[in-house]
């Protein structure tokens, strides 16, 4: 028993140390957002600001169109996340609860899409959307992301854990497949939906390259791309950059706080069953 307690304490100590190492850069960034550029670039660095300033936050909107970029990113992230949740649940339900020819082949193809590096498809995808006339359109950001192989995989595994008796009972009561999916399956899939929501929102929120390639108008640009405007030719406004970045992580934290209670259960339910 004593050996078990010692191992447990060592494990907790290692986890705490790992957590501190992970969180420290974010803490340093937030505290640095209250420093002047002179203090940030000084040779002798301190964790806490020597002379706290608020100008980095107060001047955000004056330096660049921060609010426009912020709400553009929120809009795209929410729309894509909702679409991915719905398509993942729908495809996962079909692959998990229906028996038909080619089912395993379709699922294998879905799994194969997860193995293809994103960088391999970026050039043909870019060419296709430009020729389709979707350059500088939000459709070019939404359409490629509305179906997720990872989401389908997780929801298929989750759907298989739902008892078939519930579905059969609903059919006996006269419910059609559309009603069963929306009124029974979706409410029972909250754990899996929570896990997908966190992952997908984070991926869309931090995406930089694809919005940079497809969106030309400043009014339509997303925050991840807009943050690069703090980088000048000869200098960088580190204070403004840290302030904007500190605010930009708030939606991700908010989404995690909302869904975190079901997050672990959702990941566990999507694990491969032996």
XYZ file of N, CA and C in Angstrom, residues 1-271:
813
model
N 0.835 -1.209 0.000
C 0.000 0.000 0.000
C 0.868 1.257 0.000
N 1.940 1.255 0.800
C 2.829 2.411 0.854
C 3.484 2.652 -0.512
N 3.885 1.542 -1.177
C 4.495 1.663 -2.494
C 3.513 2.266 -3.496
N 2.262 1.862 -3.392
C 1.230 2.384 -4.285
C 1.040 3.881 -4.061
N 1.038 4.302 -2.783
C 0.868 5.721 -2.479
C 2.037 6.550 -2.997
N 3.258 6.001 -2.875
C 4.436 6.717 -3.367
C 4.377 6.878 -4.890
N 4.007 5.797 -5.574
C 3.883 5.867 -7.036
C 2.806 6.855 -7.451
N 1.734 6.892 -6.671
C 0.639 7.825 -6.982
C 1.098 9.265 -6.800
N 1.852 9.533 -5.730
C 2.366 10.880 -5.494
C 3.342 11.287 -6.586
N 4.193 10.354 -6.997
C 5.138 10.652 -8.084
C 4.409 10.953 -9.387
N 3.344 10.205 -9.640
C 2.553 10.443 -10.846
C 1.904 11.827 -10.815
N 1.308 12.174 -9.673
C 0.694 13.496 -9.531
C 1.740 14.595 -9.687
N 2.928 14.379 -9.109
C 3.994 15.378 -9.223
C 4.416 15.560 -10.680
N 4.521 14.450 -11.411
C 4.904 14.521 -12.825
C 3.828 15.236 -13.643
N 2.556 14.953 -13.342
C 1.461 15.603 -14.064
C 1.416 17.100 -13.772
N 1.637 17.458 -12.505
C 1.650 18.873 -12.137
C 2.809 19.589 -12.823
N 3.984 18.949 -12.833
C 5.141 19.550 -13.496
C 4.888 19.717 -14.985
N 4.312 18.698 -15.609
C 3.986 18.797 -17.029
C 2.964 19.886 -17.308
N 1.966 20.000 -16.414
C 0.963 21.050 -16.575
C 1.555 22.439 -16.469
N 2.478 22.615 -15.514
C 3.123 23.927 -15.348
C 3.953 24.292 -16.567
N 4.681 23.312 -17.094
C 5.492 23.563 -18.292
C 4.605 23.945 -19.470
N 3.441 23.313 -19.567
C 2.525 23.601 -20.673
C 1.870 24.967 -20.523
N 1.481 25.315 -19.294
C 0.732 26.546 -19.062
C 1.639 27.778 -19.015
N 2.896 27.599 -18.635
C 3.785 28.752 -18.436
C 3.860 29.688 -19.642
N 4.028 29.192 -20.883
C 4.080 30.131 -22.015
C 2.830 30.992 -22.154
N 1.658 30.414 -21.847
C 0.422 31.190 -21.925
C 0.362 32.243 -20.826
N 0.806 31.872 -19.626
C 0.845 32.842 -18.529
C 1.807 33.972 -18.864
N 2.955 33.622 -19.401
C 3.948 34.634 -19.781
C 3.386 35.571 -20.857
N 2.658 35.011 -21.824
C 2.075 35.823 -22.885
C 1.041 36.793 -22.332
N 0.151 36.302 -21.457
C -0.892 37.166 -20.898
C -0.274 38.286 -20.067
N 0.697 37.957 -19.231
C 1.352 38.988 -18.423
C 2.135 39.963 -19.293
N 2.724 39.478 -20.367
C 3.483 40.354 -21.260
C 2.583 41.292 -22.038
N 1.302 40.932 -22.164
C 0.378 41.820 -22.869
C 0.135 43.108 -22.093
N 0.545 43.133 -20.821
C 0.436 44.347 -20.008
C 1.776 45.085 -19.903
N 2.734 44.686 -20.735
C 4.029 45.355 -20.763
C 4.150 46.240 -22.006
N 5.001 47.234 -21.933
C 5.309 48.040 -23.111
C 6.280 47.259 -23.993
N 6.379 47.648 -25.263
C 7.297 46.960 -26.164
C 8.742 47.069 -25.687
N 9.089 48.214 -25.080
C 10.438 48.376 -24.563
C 10.753 47.379 -23.482
N 9.789 47.124 -22.605
C 10.001 46.161 -21.535
C 10.028 44.739 -22.065
N 9.201 44.448 -23.081
C 9.170 43.107 -23.661
C 10.495 42.785 -24.354
N 11.089 43.779 -24.999
C 12.320 43.565 -25.757
C 13.577 43.784 -24.925
N 13.431 44.102 -23.645
C 14.590 44.351 -22.782
C 15.385 43.068 -22.571
N 16.682 43.219 -22.326
C 17.543 42.056 -22.098
C 17.217 41.378 -20.773
N 16.947 42.173 -19.752
C 16.607 41.628 -18.439
C 15.088 41.449 -18.346
N 14.645 40.211 -18.461
C 13.231 39.911 -18.489
C 12.704 39.577 -17.094
N 11.463 39.972 -16.832
C 10.765 39.625 -15.596
C 9.397 39.067 -15.959
N 8.898 38.171 -15.128
C 7.594 37.571 -15.416
C 6.482 38.605 -15.271
N 6.491 39.343 -14.175
C 5.470 40.360 -13.936
C 5.884 41.678 -14.582
N 4.937 42.425 -15.142
C 5.273 43.727 -15.731
C 5.743 44.718 -14.666
N 6.838 45.400 -14.942
C 7.359 46.392 -14.007
C 6.473 47.627 -13.962
N 6.019 48.063 -15.145
C 5.106 49.212 -15.246
C 3.900 48.752 -16.077
N 2.849 48.231 -15.449
C 1.700 47.717 -16.204
C 1.045 48.796 -17.065
N 0.703 48.415 -18.285
C 0.040 49.337 -19.211
C -1.183 48.639 -19.804
N -2.178 49.432 -20.166
C -3.395 48.915 -20.791
C -3.518 49.321 -22.249
N -2.532 50.081 -22.737
C -2.615 50.594 -24.097
C -2.669 49.480 -25.140
N -2.039 48.354 -24.836
C -2.045 47.254 -25.805
C -3.460 46.766 -26.091
N -4.314 46.781 -25.071
C -5.710 46.372 -25.244
C -6.568 47.528 -25.769
N -6.328 48.711 -25.258
C -7.138 49.862 -25.640
C -6.930 50.253 -27.103
N -5.740 49.974 -27.638
C -5.417 50.390 -29.005
C -5.604 49.276 -30.028
N -6.157 48.146 -29.608
C -6.312 47.026 -30.535
C -7.143 47.416 -31.759
N -8.288 47.992 -31.515
C -9.181 48.337 -32.615
C -8.598 49.451 -33.476
N -7.753 50.290 -32.881
C -7.135 51.376 -33.651
C -6.018 50.857 -34.547
N -5.305 49.831 -34.082
C -4.183 49.306 -34.849
C -4.631 48.461 -36.040
N -5.655 47.655 -35.848
C -6.221 46.885 -36.966
C -7.638 46.480 -36.590
N -8.375 45.981 -37.571
C -9.812 45.736 -37.391
C -10.022 44.455 -36.571
N -9.687 44.529 -35.309
C -9.689 43.342 -34.460
C -11.082 42.740 -34.312
N -12.074 43.566 -34.006
C -13.419 43.045 -33.765
C -13.990 42.368 -35.005
N -13.741 42.945 -36.180
C -14.231 42.337 -37.419
C -13.604 40.968 -37.630
N -12.288 40.865 -37.451
C -11.603 39.582 -37.594
C -12.097 38.577 -36.548
N -12.302 39.050 -35.335
C -12.726 38.178 -34.244
C -14.090 37.562 -34.534
N -15.063 38.384 -34.914
C -16.412 37.870 -35.156
C -16.467 37.051 -36.442
N -15.619 37.356 -37.425
C -15.530 36.508 -38.614
C -15.081 35.105 -38.232
N -14.076 35.020 -37.364
C -13.570 33.719 -36.928
C -14.608 32.968 -36.106
N -15.317 33.676 -35.231
C -16.361 33.033 -34.434
C -17.446 32.469 -35.343
N -17.851 33.227 -36.338
C -18.902 32.790 -37.266
C -18.484 31.524 -38.012
N -17.288 31.539 -38.599
C -16.830 30.387 -39.366
C -16.642 29.177 -38.459
N -16.052 29.361 -37.285
C -15.796 28.251 -36.374
C -17.107 27.615 -35.912
N -18.101 28.427 -35.592
C -19.385 27.900 -35.124
C -20.103 27.159 -36.242
N -20.146 27.753 -37.439
C -20.844 27.130 -38.568
C -20.204 25.789 -38.922
N -18.881 25.770 -39.051
C -18.192 24.532 -39.418
C -18.360 23.475 -38.326
N -18.262 23.873 -37.078
C -18.401 22.913 -35.978
C -19.791 22.289 -35.964
N -20.823 23.100 -36.150
C -22.191 22.566 -36.177
C -22.390 21.607 -37.349
N -21.855 21.971 -38.519
C -21.988 21.094 -39.686
C -21.246 19.782 -39.477
N -20.043 19.848 -38.916
C -19.266 18.636 -38.678
C -19.964 17.746 -37.654
N -20.539 18.344 -36.624
C -21.265 17.559 -35.624
C -22.428 16.812 -36.281
N -23.185 17.514 -37.097
C -24.371 16.889 -37.715
C -23.968 15.795 -38.704
N -23.012 16.099 -39.599
C -22.608 15.098 -40.590
C -21.916 13.908 -39.929
N -21.157 14.149 -38.877
C -20.478 13.048 -38.182
C -21.493 12.137 -37.494
N -22.482 12.743 -36.849
C -23.521 11.939 -36.191
C -24.326 11.148 -37.211
N -24.677 11.788 -38.322
C -25.487 11.126 -39.345
C -24.729 9.961 -39.965
N -23.490 10.212 -40.394
C -22.693 9.147 -41.015
C -22.337 8.070 -39.996
N -22.030 8.486 -38.767
C -21.718 7.508 -37.730
C -22.902 6.621 -37.412
N -24.097 7.185 -37.435
C -25.315 6.408 -37.170
C -25.552 5.382 -38.272
N -25.390 5.815 -39.518
C -25.601 4.895 -40.647
C -24.571 3.765 -40.620
N -23.310 4.110 -40.405
C -22.258 3.084 -40.404
C -22.288 2.209 -39.151
N -22.824 2.745 -38.056
C -22.832 1.999 -36.815
C -24.057 1.141 -36.594
N -25.193 1.510 -37.211
C -26.449 0.826 -36.899
C -27.142 0.186 -38.103
N -26.621 0.388 -39.295
C -27.243 -0.215 -40.476
C -26.307 -1.263 -41.059
N -26.895 -2.287 -41.641
C -26.127 -3.328 -42.317
C -26.449 -3.265 -43.807
N -25.442 -3.079 -44.635
C -25.622 -3.011 -46.083
C -24.297 -3.359 -46.755
N -24.379 -3.717 -48.029
C -23.182 -4.086 -48.772
C -22.281 -2.862 -48.961
N -20.997 -3.087 -48.792
C -20.040 -2.000 -48.974
C -19.830 -1.142 -47.743
N -20.484 -1.505 -46.636
C -20.367 -0.715 -45.410
C -18.917 -0.653 -44.928
N -18.262 -1.802 -44.865
C -16.878 -1.844 -44.385
C -15.939 -1.114 -45.347
N -16.236 -1.195 -46.635
C -15.411 -0.496 -47.626
C -15.531 1.014 -47.455
N -16.753 1.483 -47.247
C -16.971 2.925 -47.050
C -16.239 3.405 -45.803
N -16.332 2.629 -44.734
C -15.656 3.017 -43.506
C -14.137 3.001 -43.689
N -13.634 2.037 -44.467
C -12.197 1.982 -44.744
C -11.741 3.212 -45.518
N -12.562 3.658 -46.464
C -12.229 4.869 -47.224
C -12.209 6.082 -46.307
N -13.186 6.144 -45.390
C -13.213 7.244 -44.414
C -11.944 7.248 -43.570
N -11.517 6.073 -43.130
C -10.303 5.974 -42.338
C -9.074 6.356 -43.154
N -9.077 6.028 -44.439
C -7.944 6.364 -45.302
C -7.795 7.869 -45.455
N -8.912 8.590 -45.450
C -8.819 10.049 -45.574
C -8.087 10.666 -44.396
N -8.099 9.992 -43.263
C -7.393 10.490 -42.090
C -5.883 10.285 -42.210
N -5.476 9.393 -43.096
C -4.054 9.093 -43.257
C -3.375 10.005 -44.270
N -4.155 10.704 -45.080
C -3.578 11.558 -46.130
C -3.186 12.899 -45.524
N -1.918 13.308 -45.624
C -1.503 14.610 -45.084
C -2.253 15.752 -45.756
N -2.636 16.735 -44.955
C -3.394 17.866 -45.490
C -2.599 18.625 -46.539
N -1.283 18.672 -46.381
C -0.443 19.425 -47.317
C -0.444 18.824 -48.715
N -0.762 17.522 -48.818
C -0.773 16.866 -50.124
C -1.951 17.346 -50.966
N -3.059 17.671 -50.326
C -4.280 18.032 -51.054
C -4.468 19.537 -51.219
N -3.599 20.348 -50.671
C -3.855 21.782 -50.643
C -3.791 22.405 -52.038
N -2.859 21.957 -52.878
C -2.734 22.541 -54.222
C -3.926 22.170 -55.103
N -4.281 20.873 -55.235
C -5.478 20.570 -56.042
C -6.749 21.176 -55.464
N -6.842 21.243 -54.147
C -8.027 21.849 -53.537
C -8.096 23.336 -53.857
N -6.968 24.010 -53.763
C -6.932 25.440 -54.080
C -7.321 25.687 -55.541
N -6.759 24.892 -56.445
C -7.079 25.034 -57.872
C -8.556 24.800 -58.134
N -9.121 23.795 -57.499
C -10.526 23.458 -57.695
C -11.448 24.588 -57.238
N -11.176 25.164 -56.081
C -12.047 26.214 -55.568
C -11.879 27.524 -56.342
N -10.680 27.801 -56.821
C -10.482 29.007 -57.637
C -11.243 28.880 -58.946
N -11.151 27.721 -59.599
C -11.868 27.508 -60.850
C -13.380 27.514 -60.654
N -13.822 27.144 -59.458
C -15.260 27.156 -59.158
C -15.756 28.561 -58.822
N -14.872 29.542 -58.787
C -15.267 30.911 -58.496
C -15.542 31.177 -57.035
N -14.938 30.396 -56.157
C -15.178 30.543 -54.721
C -14.034 31.245 -53.996
N -13.111 31.821 -54.749
C -12.052 32.616 -54.132
C -12.668 33.803 -53.401
N -12.183 34.099 -52.223
C -12.682 35.198 -51.388
C -14.142 34.992 -50.982
N -14.515 33.732 -50.785
C -15.862 33.396 -50.332
C -15.770 32.490 -49.122
N -16.672 32.684 -48.169
C -16.684 31.823 -46.984
C -17.044 30.375 -47.327
N -17.676 30.162 -48.479
C -17.980 28.788 -48.882
C -16.710 27.977 -49.071
N -15.629 28.644 -49.481
C -14.364 27.941 -49.670
C -13.774 27.490 -48.340
N -14.200 28.087 -47.235
C -13.747 27.675 -45.909
C -14.668 26.635 -45.297
N -15.958 26.711 -45.623
C -16.944 25.825 -44.998
C -17.021 24.471 -45.701
N -17.083 24.481 -47.029
C -17.309 23.234 -47.777
C -16.232 22.177 -47.516
N -14.921 22.519 -47.549
C -13.920 21.461 -47.335
C -13.919 20.893 -45.920
N -14.534 21.605 -44.984
C -14.444 21.194 -43.578
C -15.737 20.625 -43.026
N -16.781 20.563 -43.836
C -18.084 20.202 -43.291
C -18.227 18.702 -43.003
N -17.328 17.886 -43.521
C -17.327 16.446 -43.237
C -15.960 16.084 -42.689
N -15.925 15.408 -41.552
C -14.672 15.061 -40.877
C -14.555 13.549 -40.725
N -13.465 12.989 -41.266
C -13.227 11.559 -41.095
C -13.043 11.190 -39.636
N -12.369 12.050 -38.889
C -12.179 11.809 -37.464
C -13.516 11.815 -36.723
N -14.394 12.760 -37.071
C -15.700 12.839 -36.436
C -16.560 11.619 -36.747
N -16.524 11.171 -37.999
C -17.295 9.986 -38.384
C -16.800 8.758 -37.637
N -15.482 8.631 -37.526
C -14.902 7.496 -36.801
C -15.356 7.496 -35.344
N -15.257 8.653 -34.688
C -15.642 8.724 -33.278
C -17.118 8.428 -33.082
N -17.961 8.991 -33.937
C -19.399 8.814 -33.756
C -19.850 7.406 -34.123
N -19.179 6.764 -35.069
C -19.512 5.367 -35.374
C -19.270 4.494 -34.147
N -18.113 4.699 -33.515
C -17.819 3.915 -32.315
C -18.825 4.220 -31.198
N -19.223 5.488 -31.102
C -20.181 5.870 -30.067
C -21.566 5.297 -30.360
N -21.980 5.314 -31.632
C -23.306 4.808 -31.998
C -23.426 3.316 -31.713
N -22.337 2.592 -31.855
C -22.377 1.149 -31.613
C -22.634 0.822 -30.154
N -22.394 1.810 -29.268
C -22.645 1.575 -27.842
C -24.106 1.824 -27.466
N -24.907 2.383 -28.368
C -26.323 2.625 -28.100
C -27.101 1.330 -28.332
N -27.900 0.871 -27.386
C -28.627 -0.404 -27.544
C -29.558 -0.391 -28.748
N -29.526 -1.475 -29.510
C -30.423 -1.590 -30.666
C -31.884 -1.681 -30.239
N -32.114 -2.137 -29.007
C -33.493 -2.283 -28.530
C -34.221 -0.933 -28.494
N -33.494 0.135 -28.182
C -34.127 1.458 -28.155
C -34.609 1.865 -29.541
N -33.808 1.559 -30.541
C -34.177 1.908 -31.913
C -35.354 1.056 -32.378
N -35.310 -0.236 -32.064
C -36.405 -1.123 -32.465
C -37.709 -0.727 -31.776
N -37.608 -0.330 -30.506
C -38.820 0.095 -29.787
C -39.414 1.338 -30.418
N -38.560 2.264 -30.869
C -39.053 3.484 -31.515
C -39.714 3.155 -32.848
N -39.176 2.199 -33.571
C -39.786 1.792 -34.847
C -41.140 1.140 -34.618
N -41.229 0.342 -33.567
C -42.519 -0.295 -33.256
C -43.563 0.755 -32.889
N -43.121 1.830 -32.221
C -44.041 2.906 -31.843
C -44.456 3.771 -33.023
N -43.868 3.537 -34.202
C -44.288 4.264 -35.395
C -43.371 5.392 -35.809
N -42.241 5.541 -35.163
C -41.304 6.606 -35.539
C -40.551 6.209 -36.800
N -40.383 7.184 -37.705
C -39.586 6.908 -38.890
C -38.106 7.124 -38.576
N -37.246 6.809 -39.544
C -35.799 6.883 -39.305
C -35.348 8.311 -39.019
N -35.976 9.269 -39.667
C -35.641 10.680 -39.449
C -35.952 11.087 -38.007
N -37.098 10.684 -37.513
C -37.485 11.011 -36.139
C -36.616 10.291 -35.122
N -36.265 9.039 -35.403
C -35.417 8.285 -34.483
C -34.060 8.955 -34.336
N -33.507 9.375 -35.468
C -32.180 9.988 -35.430
C -32.187 11.300 -34.657
N -33.161 12.148 -34.910
C -33.161 13.481 -34.311
C -33.702 13.507 -32.879
N -34.643 12.629 -32.563
C -35.277 12.689 -31.248
C -34.685 11.705 -30.237
N -34.018 10.663 -30.734
C -33.461 9.678 -29.812
C -31.938 9.603 -29.892
N -31.416 9.454 -31.089
C -29.977 9.236 -31.249
C -29.171 10.470 -30.859
N -29.561 11.634 -31.360
C -28.795 12.846 -31.051
C -28.773 13.155 -29.550
N -29.909 13.091 -28.840
C -29.841 13.334 -27.386
C -28.968 12.327 -26.639
N -28.875 11.095 -27.149
C -28.053 10.083 -26.499
C -26.570 10.198 -26.869
N -26.260 11.107 -27.771
C -24.882 11.229 -28.274
C -24.185 12.471 -27.755
N -24.646 13.024 -26.635
C -24.073 14.278 -26.136
C -22.595 14.162 -25.798
N -22.185 13.009 -25.278
C -20.773 12.844 -24.930
C -19.882 12.916 -26.163
N -20.248 12.162 -27.188
C -19.464 12.180 -28.413
C -19.506 13.533 -29.098
N -20.662 14.169 -29.085
C -20.798 15.493 -29.690
C -19.906 16.505 -28.982
N -19.820 16.418 -27.665
C -18.981 17.343 -26.905
C -17.516 17.209 -27.287
N -17.053 15.973 -27.437
C -15.656 15.758 -27.816
C -15.371 16.318 -29.200
N -16.263 16.050 -30.148
C -16.065 16.559 -31.508
C -16.122 18.078 -31.526
N -17.028 18.665 -30.753
C -17.175 20.125 -30.732
C -15.880 20.800 -30.284
N -15.258 20.262 -29.249
C -14.010 20.862 -28.743
C -12.906 20.752 -29.780
N -12.698 19.555 -30.319
C -11.628 19.353 -31.294
C -11.850 20.199 -32.548
N -13.062 20.147 -33.095
C -13.324 20.820 -34.366
C -13.254 22.337 -34.223
N -13.809 22.869 -33.155
C -13.754 24.315 -32.944
C -12.304 24.784 -32.843
N -11.483 24.021 -32.131
C -10.072 24.382 -31.986
C -9.358 24.334 -33.325
N -9.602 23.303 -34.121
C -8.930 23.181 -35.417
C -9.306 24.327 -36.349
N -10.586 24.670 -36.393
C -11.017 25.754 -37.279
C -10.508 27.094 -36.768
N -10.548 27.294 -35.468
C -10.157 28.581 -34.891
C -8.690 28.897 -35.156
N -7.841 27.886 -35.090
C -6.408 28.136 -35.243
C -5.906 27.934 -36.679
N -6.793 27.597 -37.604
C -6.386 27.390 -38.990
C -5.890 28.707 -39.599
N -4.739 28.653 -40.204
C -4.133 29.863 -40.777
C -3.956 29.787 -42.292
N -3.365 28.705 -42.779
C -2.940 28.652 -44.175
C -4.105 28.718 -45.151
N -5.159 27.916 -44.916
C -6.266 27.880 -45.878
C -7.017 29.219 -45.944
N -7.382 29.847 -44.834
C -7.982 31.192 -44.933
C -7.044 32.204 -45.584
N -5.753 32.086 -45.333
C -4.780 32.996 -45.941
C -4.785 32.865 -47.461
N -4.946 31.639 -47.965
C -4.944 31.413 -49.407
C -6.255 31.827 -50.066
N -7.380 31.605 -49.384
C -8.678 31.761 -50.029
C -9.323 33.119 -49.823
N -9.074 33.785 -48.725
C -9.752 35.045 -48.421
C -8.828 36.218 -48.743
N -9.307 37.101 -49.613
C -8.518 38.265 -50.040
C -8.997 39.556 -49.395
N -10.314 39.672 -49.183
C -10.875 40.916 -48.653
C -10.523 41.073 -47.179
N -10.128 42.249 -46.805
C -9.794 42.508 -45.406
C -11.021 42.367 -44.517
N -12.192 42.755 -45.029
C -13.410 42.692 -44.225
C -13.843 41.263 -43.934
N -13.393 40.300 -44.741
C -13.779 38.902 -44.559
C -12.697 38.074 -43.869
N -11.547 38.663 -43.629
C -10.412 37.892 -43.118
C -10.659 37.397 -41.698
N -9.982 36.298 -41.357
C -10.129 35.698 -40.037
C -9.014 36.161 -39.103
N -9.222 35.933 -37.816
C -8.316 36.471 -36.805
C -6.925 35.861 -36.890
N -6.827 34.556 -37.167
C -5.511 33.911 -37.226
C -4.621 34.571 -38.262
N -5.205 34.974 -39.386
C -4.446 35.665 -40.432
C -4.237 37.124 -40.052
N -5.250 37.736 -39.447
C -5.153 39.145 -39.082
C -4.058 39.432 -38.073
N -3.733 38.451 -37.235
C -2.695 38.660 -36.222
C -1.326 38.920 -36.848
N -1.132 38.495 -38.093
C 0.163 38.713 -38.746
C 0.394 40.182 -39.083
N -0.648 41.010 -39.024
C -0.466 42.434 -39.339
C 0.358 43.140 -38.277
N 0.567 42.519 -37.132
C 1.415 43.119 -36.104
C 2.897 42.994 -36.455
N 3.202 42.147 -37.437
C 4.598 41.963 -37.847
C 4.941 42.965 -38.946
N 5.735 43.958 -38.612
C 6.170 44.931 -39.595
C 7.425 44.480 -40.303
N 7.948 45.347 -41.193
C 9.141 44.985 -41.957
C 10.378 44.993 -41.071
N 10.442 45.947 -40.169
C 11.632 46.091 -39.342
C 11.374 45.841 -37.855
N 10.135 45.830 -37.456
C 9.828 45.640 -36.044
C 8.480 44.963 -35.891
N 8.196 44.498 -34.690
C 6.934 43.826 -34.390
C 6.323 44.442 -33.144
N 5.028 44.707 -33.207
C 4.319 45.232 -32.041
C 3.961 44.059 -31.137
N 4.918 43.650 -30.306
C 4.714 42.471 -29.469
C 3.606 42.693 -28.443
N 3.517 43.880 -27.889
C 2.483 44.146 -26.897
C 1.091 43.975 -27.476
N 0.861 44.576 -28.650
C -0.444 44.424 -29.305
C -0.700 42.992 -29.725
N 0.344 42.313 -30.206
C 0.196 40.919 -30.624
C -0.177 40.026 -29.452
N 0.484 40.224 -28.302
C 0.173 39.413 -27.122
C -1.233 39.710 -26.609
N -1.645 40.973 -26.665
C -2.988 41.332 -26.207
C -4.049 40.700 -27.100
N -3.852 40.788 -28.414
C -4.820 40.205 -29.347
C -4.868 38.692 -29.213
N -3.711 38.070 -29.040
C -3.666 36.614 -28.896
C -4.314 36.165 -27.592
N -4.112 36.937 -26.524
C -4.734 36.601 -25.236
C -6.252 36.605 -25.341
N -6.794 37.583 -26.066
C -8.248 37.634 -26.247
C -8.708 36.511 -27.171
N -7.880 36.181 -28.168
C -8.291 35.191 -29.163
C -8.430 33.785 -28.581
N -7.768 33.503 -27.455
C -7.883 32.159 -26.877
C -9.111 32.027 -25.984
N -9.803 33.127 -25.711
C -10.978 33.067 -24.836
C -12.097 32.183 -25.398
N -12.443 32.282 -26.705
C -13.508 31.397 -27.216
C -13.175 29.922 -27.072
N -11.908 29.556 -27.277
C -11.516 28.153 -27.143
C -11.699 27.693 -25.699
N -11.275 28.531 -24.757
C -11.446 28.195 -23.340
C -12.933 28.084 -22.996
N -13.739 28.990 -23.532
C -15.175 28.973 -23.260
C -15.820 27.692 -23.780
N -15.460 27.284 -24.997
C -16.010 26.053 -25.562
C -15.617 24.850 -24.707
N -14.363 24.836 -24.257
C -13.918 23.710 -23.425
C -14.658 23.693 -22.094
N -14.857 24.856 -21.484
C -15.562 24.916 -20.202
C -16.997 24.407 -20.356
N -17.637 24.738 -21.468
C -19.021 24.329 -21.698
C -19.121 22.812 -21.874
N -18.167 22.229 -22.631
C -18.284 20.822 -22.994
C -17.379 19.894 -22.205
N -16.543 20.426 -21.306
C -15.525 19.601 -20.673
C -16.099 18.490 -19.792
N -17.302 18.683 -19.236
C -17.883 17.634 -18.382
C -18.117 16.343 -19.154
N -18.473 16.475 -20.413
C -18.750 15.290 -21.228
C -17.577 14.927 -22.135
N -16.520 15.724 -22.094
C -15.406 15.534 -23.027
C -14.726 14.178 -22.821
N -14.345 13.865 -21.582
C -13.637 12.608 -21.313
C -14.504 11.414 -21.645
N -15.774 11.480 -21.270
C -16.685 10.377 -21.567
C -16.858 10.218 -23.074
N -16.866 11.345 -23.802
C -17.013 11.282 -25.245
C -15.809 10.657 -25.912
N -14.609 11.005 -25.465
C -13.399 10.405 -26.025
C -13.346 8.920 -25.714
N -13.732 8.550 -24.489
C -13.723 7.143 -24.093
C -14.726 6.332 -24.926
N -15.893 6.927 -25.188
C -16.905 6.195 -25.951
C -16.491 6.038 -27.402
N -15.594 6.927 -27.879
C -15.130 6.819 -29.260
C -13.890 5.969 -29.413
N -13.415 5.371 -28.311
C -12.208 4.548 -28.372
C -12.507 3.242 -29.104
